Amino acid sequence: MRTFVVGCNHRSAPVEKREKIAFDEAAVPAALQRFKQRFPEAEAVLLSTCNRVEFYVSRPMQGRPRIDEMIAFIGEFHGIEMHDFADTLYIHEDVQAVRHLLRVASSLDSMVLGESQIVGQTRDAFKTARMAGTVGRNLGPLFQHALAVAKTIHATTGISIGRLSVGSTAVDLARQIFSNFGDKTVMMVGAGGMGKMTLTHLIETRPQRVWVTNRTHARAVEVAERLSRRHPLTVQPIPFADWIDRLAEADIVITCTGSREPILTAEAFDQIPARRAYRPILLIDIALPRDIDAAVGRHDCVYLYNIDDLQAVTEAHLAQRKEALAKCHEIIEAAVLELADRQSREDVGPLIAALEKHFREVGRQELERILPKLEKASAHDRELIEQMLHRVTGKLLHGPITRLTGDSAAGTGRVYAEMLRALFDLKTEE
Amino acid sequence: MTQLLTCILGGMGFAIGAICSYLRLRHHVRWAPAALRVAVTLALAANVGYLAGRFRSMGVVETFRYSFDDAVLLATLLGLMGISTHLARTLRGVDGFLFIIATALQCAALAIVNQPEMRITGRAWFVSHSIAFAISGTLFIAGGVAGVAYLLVNRMLRRKQPTTLVGNVASLESLERFGRWTPIIGFPFFTYGILTGLCGVSHRPDLQADDWYLDPVFISSLLAWAVFGYLCYGSLYKPQIRGKRAAVLSTYGLGLIVVAYLFRVFFSLMHA
């Protein structure tokens, strides 16, 4: 069997091109059905996400589709000319295709290194293909193996450690300080885009109360209403004049105003810890210039993070993920070797059977030709001749078969296989 | 021989538990939690089996006349506390510390294998002295461990380098809650242990002549009692004794408990 992948991703093609050949959720089964009708002997899995469109195909050695047919098939499905995509499509064959699939499924090829979404997307693509009946004994095990490798990589290498956005990092910090959000209050001061994004992440923890305040109260009301519509909890606008006073009740505070001076000074905050009974408070200051005086963070119960601190955390996470890359590559290479070895053995098996059949057939024909001429030979003599022929055939085949199976993992097995097919005109069933 | 075997099996089981806890936290090793549970269960089974055998052959009262058996009981309770925190999702990371202490206890018990029985009063009620100290010791150690974990997490958050451990160790709130309630529950047991100890002294005419109150165990126990007493009072009535301050106090308390235990095993006249 030959396996190849044709596709494009966020690196090879700009979004304007990707969107033209992307398959939406409903189009994927339709495309697979059409593929099955056109190439009934071949297998296919179609992975179409916002960052990539990839067709994984496996076909018999001498079968269809060839790569150019596959590209034409994609163009035909979308009703577009594929010439424009020549420089954006990539093609990987056999071992390279396997390696590419493992890298994709393990999110090493993703825009955000180590993101876990792609694992689910690969699994969904595999399920859809299985339901469409385009997965067989070649792509089935390959995708199952790829998903298992992805799981191992995510679980053991630290490639998905930490978060890479400011909003999600803030949530991680909040979770490291608080265990239960059902009795917590989140307050956002200001209505900056970054603040809203961070608040959106924090709302996912389902806090008891969410307050929004802004110098322009109408803006706070507008933001509160918008957030209330999107999320299943009530976001309450509070007067800006009260916000420092409300710190006694709030547990997580996001500040993102455009003020040139700090809106929370150490003096203004001094009385707050006692009023809060020294409960911890997480202050996330993502304004520039900073909204909160750094001296506020000196209190034992205060955890103050500004935008640089959060970015440093996300950068540290990214660095850690990159450190894990070498280990991921090791796992992938081991898996690629294993899969290539398995594939070669599967390819070589039918060939060996055909080779043996061919030799035995020649022997049988010669035996049938010679035995009638040996009139004086006893039954015992005939049996001896048959045994000798069997042994000679076996000895002649021993060397080539050993080399064929032994070198299959090394990659030269395929060359030997092609040569044997050509030399002896062997036909194998795949 | 049985004591030696108990020490080796228990110590190894808890040590493997501690290593697996570390591997789970830092390296996300998938098999670590399962290996931890198996190893600690085997260690607990070895300890419980040993104690059950002693109870059967000598009776409960006689058993606790031996320092070794006290140590095994304490290690078992710590192991149980460790496995409980391991199973509680909100207390991730605490189990490792507890298994380390349980391992240390079992290793220290190697030094008192086949030690003769203590010259303590043989009255049946006195067994509650050992049991009360084992329970309170476990709870104080658990509280102290929570305090140490709190200080580590707090340091990580304050240095603003919360990288690998974020999300893998218990939150400050969970650690504080655990560190607050364990000493509160353990304190009455500890007080009872001290009081029964004092009663035990009055049954020992040989000690009356000496300055028994200068015994290092007595002094360190009183200090630990005072520290944990203040911690309990602060937890209930003084909000400023919470968070980092409470964690520091529990850590001191943990240190005092360890010192008191070492004195009790190696340098105590009262427990000789």
PDB file of N, CA, C and O in Angstrom, chain A residues 151-152 155-156 161 172-173 175-180 183-184 277-280 297 299-305 309 313 316-317 320, chain B residues 27-30 90 150 153-154 156-158 160 162-174 176-177 239-240 242 244-245:
ATOM      1  N   LYS A 151      -1.541  11.144  22.591  1.00  0.00           N
ATOM      2  CA  LYS A 151      -1.927  11.067  24.006  1.00  0.00           C
ATOM      3  C   LYS A 151      -0.676  10.909  24.878  1.00  0.00           C
ATOM      4  O   LYS A 151      -0.527  11.593  25.894  1.00  0.00           O
ATOM      5  N   THR A 152       0.221  10.038  24.440  1.00  0.00           N
ATOM      6  CA  THR A 152       1.453   9.819  25.209  1.00  0.00           C
ATOM      7  C   THR A 152       2.259  11.111  25.275  1.00  0.00           C
ATOM      8  O   THR A 152       2.758  11.489  26.343  1.00  0.00           O
ATOM      9  N   ALA A 155       0.724  13.570  27.595  1.00  0.00           N
ATOM     10  CA  ALA A 155       0.744  13.156  29.003  1.00  0.00           C
ATOM     11  C   ALA A 155       2.148  13.125  29.594  1.00  0.00           C
ATOM     12  O   ALA A 155       2.312  13.289  30.792  1.00  0.00           O
ATOM     13  N   THR A 156       3.154  12.910  28.756  1.00  0.00           N
ATOM     14  CA  THR A 156       4.471  12.650  29.344  1.00  0.00           C
ATOM     15  C   THR A 156       5.544  13.694  29.054  1.00  0.00           C
ATOM     16  O   THR A 156       6.562  13.704  29.730  1.00  0.00           O
ATOM     17  N   ILE A 161       2.052  22.005  28.649  1.00  0.00           N
ATOM     18  CA  ILE A 161       2.096  22.576  30.000  1.00  0.00           C
ATOM     19  C   ILE A 161       1.750  24.070  29.968  1.00  0.00           C
ATOM     20  O   ILE A 161       2.088  24.784  29.024  1.00  0.00           O
ATOM     21  N   ASP A 172      -5.452  30.408  35.444  1.00  0.00           N
ATOM     22  CA  ASP A 172      -4.564  29.444  36.116  1.00  0.00           C
ATOM     23  C   ASP A 172      -4.121  29.984  37.467  1.00  0.00           C
ATOM     24  O   ASP A 172      -4.096  29.258  38.467  1.00  0.00           O
ATOM     25  N   LEU A 173      -3.749  31.260  37.474  1.00  0.00           N
ATOM     26  CA  LEU A 173      -3.300  31.867  38.734  1.00  0.00           C
ATOM     27  C   LEU A 173      -4.430  31.865  39.754  1.00  0.00           C
ATOM     28  O   LEU A 173      -4.234  31.541  40.927  1.00  0.00           O
ATOM     29  N   ARG A 175      -6.897  29.850  39.920  1.00  0.00           N
ATOM     30  CA  ARG A 175      -7.122  28.471  40.391  1.00  0.00           C
ATOM     31  C   ARG A 175      -6.035  28.028  41.364  1.00  0.00           C
ATOM     32  O   ARG A 175      -6.250  27.137  42.173  1.00  0.00           O
ATOM     33  N   GLN A 176      -4.843  28.608  41.232  1.00  0.00           N
ATOM     34  CA  GLN A 176      -3.770  28.240  42.161  1.00  0.00           C
ATOM     35  C   GLN A 176      -3.962  28.907  43.523  1.00  0.00           C
ATOM     36  O   GLN A 176      -3.442  28.433  44.528  1.00  0.00           O
ATOM     37  N   ILE A 177      -4.724  29.992  43.535  1.00  0.00           N
ATOM     38  CA  ILE A 177      -4.966  30.683  44.812  1.00  0.00           C
ATOM     39  C   ILE A 177      -6.275  30.201  45.442  1.00  0.00           C
ATOM     40  O   ILE A 177      -6.337  29.914  46.635  1.00  0.00           O
ATOM     41  N   PHE A 178      -7.310  30.117  44.627  1.00  0.00           N
ATOM     42  CA  PHE A 178      -8.629  29.727  45.158  1.00  0.00           C
ATOM     43  C   PHE A 178      -9.013  28.334  44.684  1.00  0.00           C
ATOM     44  O   PHE A 178      -8.699  27.949  43.558  1.00  0.00           O
ATOM     45  N   SER A 179      -9.721  27.626  45.552  1.00  0.00           N
ATOM     46  CA  SER A 179     -10.148  26.278  45.118  1.00  0.00           C
ATOM     47  C   SER A 179     -11.616  26.277  44.723  1.00  0.00           C
ATOM     48  O   SER A 179     -12.033  25.534  43.855  1.00  0.00           O
ATOM     49  N   ASN A 180     -12.382  27.140  45.360  1.00  0.00           N
ATOM     50  CA  ASN A 180     -13.816  27.153  45.096  1.00  0.00           C
ATOM     51  C   ASN A 180     -14.221  28.555  44.632  1.00  0.00           C
ATOM     52  O   ASN A 180     -13.967  29.534  45.328  1.00  0.00           O
ATOM     53  N   ASP A 183     -18.126  30.984  45.800  1.00  0.00           N
ATOM     54  CA  ASP A 183     -18.351  32.053  46.777  1.00  0.00           C
ATOM     55  C   ASP A 183     -17.425  33.244  46.503  1.00  0.00           C
ATOM     56  O   ASP A 183     -17.177  34.055  47.388  1.00  0.00           O
ATOM     57  N   LYS A 184     -16.931  33.343  45.286  1.00  0.00           N
ATOM     58  CA  LYS A 184     -15.964  34.409  44.974  1.00  0.00           C
ATOM     59  C   LYS A 184     -16.610  35.510  44.121  1.00  0.00           C
ATOM     60  O   LYS A 184     -17.587  35.275  43.420  1.00  0.00           O
ATOM     61  N   ALA A 277     -10.708  40.502  56.350  1.00  0.00           N
ATOM     62  CA  ALA A 277     -10.273  39.447  57.276  1.00  0.00           C
ATOM     63  C   ALA A 277      -9.063  38.704  56.701  1.00  0.00           C
ATOM     64  O   ALA A 277      -8.923  37.494  56.868  1.00  0.00           O
ATOM     65  N   TYR A 278      -8.228  39.438  56.020  1.00  0.00           N
ATOM     66  CA  TYR A 278      -6.954  38.941  55.475  1.00  0.00           C
ATOM     67  C   TYR A 278      -7.131  37.774  54.508  1.00  0.00           C
ATOM     68  O   TYR A 278      -6.243  36.955  54.335  1.00  0.00           O
ATOM     69  N   ARG A 279      -8.297  37.708  53.884  1.00  0.00           N
ATOM     70  CA  ARG A 279      -8.484  36.683  52.841  1.00  0.00           C
ATOM     71  C   ARG A 279      -7.629  37.066  51.638  1.00  0.00           C
ATOM     72  O   ARG A 279      -7.440  38.251  51.362  1.00  0.00           O
ATOM     73  N   PRO A 280      -7.114  36.104  50.889  1.00  0.00           N
ATOM     74  CA  PRO A 280      -6.270  36.457  49.738  1.00  0.00           C
ATOM     75  C   PRO A 280      -7.061  37.165  48.639  1.00  0.00           C
ATOM     76  O   PRO A 280      -8.263  36.922  48.481  1.00  0.00           O
ATOM     77  N   GLY A 297       1.188  45.285  46.411  1.00  0.00           N
ATOM     78  CA  GLY A 297       1.532  43.866  46.381  1.00  0.00           C
ATOM     79  C   GLY A 297       2.352  43.419  47.572  1.00  0.00           C
ATOM     80  O   GLY A 297       2.624  42.216  47.712  1.00  0.00           O
ATOM     81  N   HIS A 299       1.493  43.473  50.660  1.00  0.00           N
ATOM     82  CA  HIS A 299       0.659  42.810  51.682  1.00  0.00           C
ATOM     83  C   HIS A 299       0.701  41.296  51.456  1.00  0.00           C
ATOM     84  O   HIS A 299       0.654  40.833  50.308  1.00  0.00           O
ATOM     85  N   ASP A 300       0.751  40.564  52.582  1.00  0.00           N
ATOM     86  CA  ASP A 300       0.841  39.102  52.483  1.00  0.00           C
ATOM     87  C   ASP A 300      -0.317  38.483  51.716  1.00  0.00           C
ATOM     88  O   ASP A 300      -0.165  37.472  51.042  1.00  0.00           O
ATOM     89  N   CYS A 301      -1.484  39.111  51.862  1.00  0.00           N
ATOM     90  CA  CYS A 301      -2.671  38.481  51.279  1.00  0.00           C
ATOM     91  C   CYS A 301      -2.923  38.924  49.836  1.00  0.00           C
ATOM     92  O   CYS A 301      -3.915  38.531  49.225  1.00  0.00           O
ATOM     93  N   VAL A 302      -2.030  39.766  49.299  1.00  0.00           N
ATOM     94  CA  VAL A 302      -2.259  40.303  47.951  1.00  0.00           C
ATOM     95  C   VAL A 302      -1.343  39.611  46.941  1.00  0.00           C
ATOM     96  O   VAL A 302      -0.139  39.493  47.158  1.00  0.00           O
ATOM     97  N   TYR A 303      -1.932  39.173  45.852  1.00  0.00           N
ATOM     98  CA  TYR A 303      -1.152  38.612  44.742  1.00  0.00           C
ATOM     99  C   TYR A 303      -1.382  39.537  43.557  1.00  0.00           C
ATOM    100  O   TYR A 303      -2.455  39.530  42.959  1.00  0.00           O
ATOM    101  N   LEU A 304      -0.387  40.377  43.302  1.00  0.00           N
ATOM    102  CA  LEU A 304      -0.532  41.403  42.272  1.00  0.00           C
ATOM    103  C   LEU A 304       0.274  41.029  41.025  1.00  0.00           C
ATOM    104  O   LEU A 304       1.480  40.806  41.100  1.00  0.00           O
ATOM    105  N   TYR A 305      -0.404  40.954  39.912  1.00  0.00           N
ATOM    106  CA  TYR A 305       0.260  40.629  38.640  1.00  0.00           C
ATOM    107  C   TYR A 305      -0.031  41.733  37.636  1.00  0.00           C
ATOM    108  O   TYR A 305      -1.187  42.120  37.452  1.00  0.00           O
ATOM    109  N   ASP A 309       4.198  40.652  34.100  1.00  0.00           N
ATOM    110  CA  ASP A 309       4.279  39.403  34.878  1.00  0.00           C
ATOM    111  C   ASP A 309       3.535  38.285  34.153  1.00  0.00           C
ATOM    112  O   ASP A 309       4.016  37.156  34.054  1.00  0.00           O
ATOM    113  N   VAL A 313       4.985  34.846  32.400  1.00  0.00           N
ATOM    114  CA  VAL A 313       4.505  33.488  32.690  1.00  0.00           C
ATOM    115  C   VAL A 313       4.205  32.753  31.386  1.00  0.00           C
ATOM    116  O   VAL A 313       4.622  31.605  31.199  1.00  0.00           O
ATOM    117  N   ALA A 316       7.336  31.840  29.701  1.00  0.00           N
ATOM    118  CA  ALA A 316       7.986  30.705  30.384  1.00  0.00           C
ATOM    119  C   ALA A 316       7.315  29.399  29.968  1.00  0.00           C
ATOM    120  O   ALA A 316       7.985  28.391  29.744  1.00  0.00           O
ATOM    121  N   HIS A 317       5.979  29.444  29.848  1.00  0.00           N
ATOM    122  CA  HIS A 317       5.258  28.240  29.417  1.00  0.00           C
ATOM    123  C   HIS A 317       5.700  27.834  28.012  1.00  0.00           C
ATOM    124  O   HIS A 317       5.942  26.661  27.738  1.00  0.00           O
ATOM    125  N   GLN A 320       9.054  26.301  28.044  1.00  0.00           N
ATOM    126  CA  GLN A 320       9.001  24.927  28.557  1.00  0.00           C
ATOM    127  C   GLN A 320       8.484  23.971  27.487  1.00  0.00           C
ATOM    128  O   GLN A 320       8.968  22.849  27.359  1.00  0.00           O
TER     129      GLN A 320
ATOM    130  N   HIS B  27       6.604  15.433  36.455  1.00  0.00           N
ATOM    131  CA  HIS B  27       6.834  14.879  35.117  1.00  0.00           C
ATOM    132  C   HIS B  27       5.590  14.246  34.503  1.00  0.00           C
ATOM    133  O   HIS B  27       5.682  13.659  33.428  1.00  0.00           O
ATOM    134  N   HIS B  28       4.464  14.382  35.185  1.00  0.00           N
ATOM    135  CA  HIS B  28       3.182  13.887  34.656  1.00  0.00           C
ATOM    136  C   HIS B  28       3.266  12.424  34.223  1.00  0.00           C
ATOM    137  O   HIS B  28       2.718  12.051  33.185  1.00  0.00           O
ATOM    138  N   VAL B  29       4.011  11.637  34.981  1.00  0.00           N
ATOM    139  CA  VAL B  29       4.163  10.220  34.611  1.00  0.00           C
ATOM    140  C   VAL B  29       2.825   9.518  34.838  1.00  0.00           C
ATOM    141  O   VAL B  29       2.259   9.576  35.934  1.00  0.00           O
ATOM    142  N   ARG B  30       2.346   8.872  33.779  1.00  0.00           N
ATOM    143  CA  ARG B  30       0.983   8.336  33.818  1.00  0.00           C
ATOM    144  C   ARG B  30       0.797   7.192  34.805  1.00  0.00           C
ATOM    145  O   ARG B  30      -0.233   7.062  35.425  1.00  0.00           O
ATOM    146  N   THR B  90      -8.274  18.112  45.626  1.00  0.00           N
ATOM    147  CA  THR B  90      -7.945  19.478  46.022  1.00  0.00           C
ATOM    148  C   THR B  90      -6.650  19.561  46.827  1.00  0.00           C
ATOM    149  O   THR B  90      -6.183  20.650  47.104  1.00  0.00           O
ATOM    150  N   TYR B 150       2.033  25.340  51.578  1.00  0.00           N
ATOM    151  CA  TYR B 150       1.491  26.686  51.394  1.00  0.00           C
ATOM    152  C   TYR B 150       2.627  27.679  51.142  1.00  0.00           C
ATOM    153  O   TYR B 150       2.565  28.495  50.223  1.00  0.00           O
ATOM    154  N   VAL B 153       4.076  27.205  47.618  1.00  0.00           N
ATOM    155  CA  VAL B 153       3.190  27.721  46.551  1.00  0.00           C
ATOM    156  C   VAL B 153       3.142  29.246  46.613  1.00  0.00           C
ATOM    157  O   VAL B 153       3.194  29.934  45.581  1.00  0.00           O
ATOM    158  N   ASN B 154       3.073  29.756  47.839  1.00  0.00           N
ATOM    159  CA  ASN B 154       3.030  31.205  48.027  1.00  0.00           C
ATOM    160  C   ASN B 154       4.297  31.851  47.461  1.00  0.00           C
ATOM    161  O   ASN B 154       4.238  32.865  46.761  1.00  0.00           O
ATOM    162  N   MET B 156       6.228  30.623  45.136  1.00  0.00           N
ATOM    163  CA  MET B 156       6.176  30.494  43.685  1.00  0.00           C
ATOM    164  C   MET B 156       5.308  31.605  43.074  1.00  0.00           C
ATOM    165  O   MET B 156       5.681  32.226  42.078  1.00  0.00           O
ATOM    166  N   LEU B 157       4.167  31.877  43.715  1.00  0.00           N
ATOM    167  CA  LEU B 157       3.267  32.902  43.179  1.00  0.00           C
ATOM    168  C   LEU B 157       3.845  34.301  43.377  1.00  0.00           C
ATOM    169  O   LEU B 157       3.681  35.167  42.535  1.00  0.00           O
ATOM    170  N   ARG B 158       4.516  34.503  44.504  1.00  0.00           N
ATOM    171  CA  ARG B 158       5.054  35.839  44.780  1.00  0.00           C
ATOM    172  C   ARG B 158       6.258  36.155  43.911  1.00  0.00           C
ATOM    173  O   ARG B 158       6.484  37.303  43.550  1.00  0.00           O
ATOM    174  N   LYS B 160       6.477  35.303  41.057  1.00  0.00           N
ATOM    175  CA  LYS B 160       5.867  35.474  39.737  1.00  0.00           C
ATOM    176  C   LYS B 160       6.501  34.564  38.698  1.00  0.00           C
ATOM    177  O   LYS B 160       6.705  34.959  37.559  1.00  0.00           O
ATOM    178  N   PRO B 162       5.262  31.214  38.319  1.00  0.00           N
ATOM    179  CA  PRO B 162       4.461  30.001  38.524  1.00  0.00           C
ATOM    180  C   PRO B 162       4.409  29.182  37.237  1.00  0.00           C
ATOM    181  O   PRO B 162       3.539  29.370  36.415  1.00  0.00           O
ATOM    182  N   THR B 163       5.363  28.337  37.050  1.00  0.00           N
ATOM    183  CA  THR B 163       5.426  27.628  35.771  1.00  0.00           C
ATOM    184  C   THR B 163       4.916  26.197  35.884  1.00  0.00           C
ATOM    185  O   THR B 163       3.727  25.956  35.793  1.00  0.00           O
ATOM    186  N   THR B 164       5.846  25.272  36.107  1.00  0.00           N
ATOM    187  CA  THR B 164       5.448  23.856  36.002  1.00  0.00           C
ATOM    188  C   THR B 164       4.428  23.422  37.047  1.00  0.00           C
ATOM    189  O   THR B 164       3.628  22.542  36.789  1.00  0.00           O
ATOM    190  N   LEU B 165       4.482  24.023  38.229  1.00  0.00           N
ATOM    191  CA  LEU B 165       3.641  23.488  39.296  1.00  0.00           C
ATOM    192  C   LEU B 165       2.225  24.038  39.282  1.00  0.00           C
ATOM    193  O   LEU B 165       1.343  23.501  39.944  1.00  0.00           O
ATOM    194  N   VAL B 166       2.004  25.131  38.537  1.00  0.00           N
ATOM    195  CA  VAL B 166       0.661  25.712  38.535  1.00  0.00           C
ATOM    196  C   VAL B 166      -0.337  24.674  38.021  1.00  0.00           C
ATOM    197  O   VAL B 166      -0.144  24.070  36.977  1.00  0.00           O
ATOM    198  N   GLY B 167      -1.378  24.491  38.813  1.00  0.00           N
ATOM    199  CA  GLY B 167      -2.398  23.525  38.416  1.00  0.00           C
ATOM    200  C   GLY B 167      -2.082  22.111  38.867  1.00  0.00           C
ATOM    201  O   GLY B 167      -2.942  21.253  38.860  1.00  0.00           O
ATOM    202  N   ASN B 168      -0.839  21.874  39.281  1.00  0.00           N
ATOM    203  CA  ASN B 168      -0.467  20.519  39.695  1.00  0.00           C
ATOM    204  C   ASN B 168      -0.430  20.367  41.212  1.00  0.00           C
ATOM    205  O   ASN B 168      -0.396  19.243  41.703  1.00  0.00           O
ATOM    206  N   VAL B 169      -0.331  21.465  41.907  1.00  0.00           N
ATOM    207  CA  VAL B 169      -0.341  21.370  43.371  1.00  0.00           C
ATOM    208  C   VAL B 169      -1.614  22.030  43.899  1.00  0.00           C
ATOM    209  O   VAL B 169      -2.270  22.803  43.205  1.00  0.00           O
ATOM    210  N   ALA B 170      -1.933  21.717  45.134  1.00  0.00           N
ATOM    211  CA  ALA B 170      -3.168  22.230  45.733  1.00  0.00           C
ATOM    212  C   ALA B 170      -3.167  23.756  45.751  1.00  0.00           C
ATOM    213  O   ALA B 170      -2.107  24.381  45.812  1.00  0.00           O
ATOM    214  N   SER B 171      -4.363  24.336  45.703  1.00  0.00           N
ATOM    215  CA  SER B 171      -4.463  25.795  45.751  1.00  0.00           C
ATOM    216  C   SER B 171      -4.184  26.279  47.172  1.00  0.00           C
ATOM    217  O   SER B 171      -4.301  25.517  48.137  1.00  0.00           O
ATOM    218  N   LEU B 172      -3.835  27.547  47.279  1.00  0.00           N
ATOM    219  CA  LEU B 172      -3.550  28.119  48.595  1.00  0.00           C
ATOM    220  C   LEU B 172      -4.762  27.980  49.513  1.00  0.00           C
ATOM    221  O   LEU B 172      -4.631  27.682  50.704  1.00  0.00           O
ATOM    222  N   GLU B 173      -5.938  28.190  48.945  1.00  0.00           N
ATOM    223  CA  GLU B 173      -7.157  28.130  49.754  1.00  0.00           C
ATOM    224  C   GLU B 173      -7.342  26.724  50.348  1.00  0.00           C
ATOM    225  O   GLU B 173      -7.654  26.593  51.541  1.00  0.00           O
ATOM    226  N   SER B 174      -7.120  25.699  49.530  1.00  0.00           N
ATOM    227  CA  SER B 174      -7.270  24.317  50.022  1.00  0.00           C
ATOM    228  C   SER B 174      -6.236  24.014  51.093  1.00  0.00           C
ATOM    229  O   SER B 174      -6.542  23.401  52.117  1.00  0.00           O
ATOM    230  N   GLU B 176      -4.715  26.114  53.002  1.00  0.00           N
ATOM    231  CA  GLU B 176      -4.986  26.869  54.226  1.00  0.00           C
ATOM    232  C   GLU B 176      -6.097  26.197  55.032  1.00  0.00           C
ATOM    233  O   GLU B 176      -6.002  26.055  56.256  1.00  0.00           O
ATOM    234  N   ARG B 177      -7.127  25.755  54.310  1.00  0.00           N
ATOM    235  CA  ARG B 177      -8.253  25.117  54.998  1.00  0.00           C
ATOM    236  C   ARG B 177      -7.799  23.823  55.695  1.00  0.00           C
ATOM    237  O   ARG B 177      -8.118  23.575  56.842  1.00  0.00           O
ATOM    238  N   PRO B 239      -8.218  36.875  62.655  1.00  0.00           N
ATOM    239  CA  PRO B 239      -8.102  36.721  61.204  1.00  0.00           C
ATOM    240  C   PRO B 239      -6.709  37.025  60.658  1.00  0.00           C
ATOM    241  O   PRO B 239      -6.339  36.512  59.609  1.00  0.00           O
ATOM    242  N   GLN B 240      -5.952  37.864  61.379  1.00  0.00           N
ATOM    243  CA  GLN B 240      -4.614  38.176  60.823  1.00  0.00           C
ATOM    244  C   GLN B 240      -3.661  36.983  60.902  1.00  0.00           C
ATOM    245  O   GLN B 240      -2.652  36.948  60.212  1.00  0.00           O
ATOM    246  N   ARG B 242      -3.627  34.119  59.561  1.00  0.00           N
ATOM    247  CA  ARG B 242      -4.074  33.215  58.503  1.00  0.00           C
ATOM    248  C   ARG B 242      -3.127  33.356  57.321  1.00  0.00           C
ATOM    249  O   ARG B 242      -2.242  34.187  57.341  1.00  0.00           O
ATOM    250  N   LYS B 244      -0.094  33.190  55.187  1.00  0.00           N
ATOM    251  CA  LYS B 244       1.332  32.919  55.345  1.00  0.00           C
ATOM    252  C   LYS B 244       1.719  32.780  56.822  1.00  0.00           C
ATOM    253  O   LYS B 244       2.511  31.902  57.184  1.00  0.00           O
ATOM    254  N   ARG B 245       1.126  33.627  57.676  1.00  0.00           N
ATOM    255  CA  ARG B 245       1.496  33.571  59.099  1.00  0.00           C
ATOM    256  C   ARG B 245       1.112  32.230  59.709  1.00  0.00           C
ATOM    257  O   ARG B 245       1.884  31.630  60.474  1.00  0.00           O
TER     258      ARG B 245
END
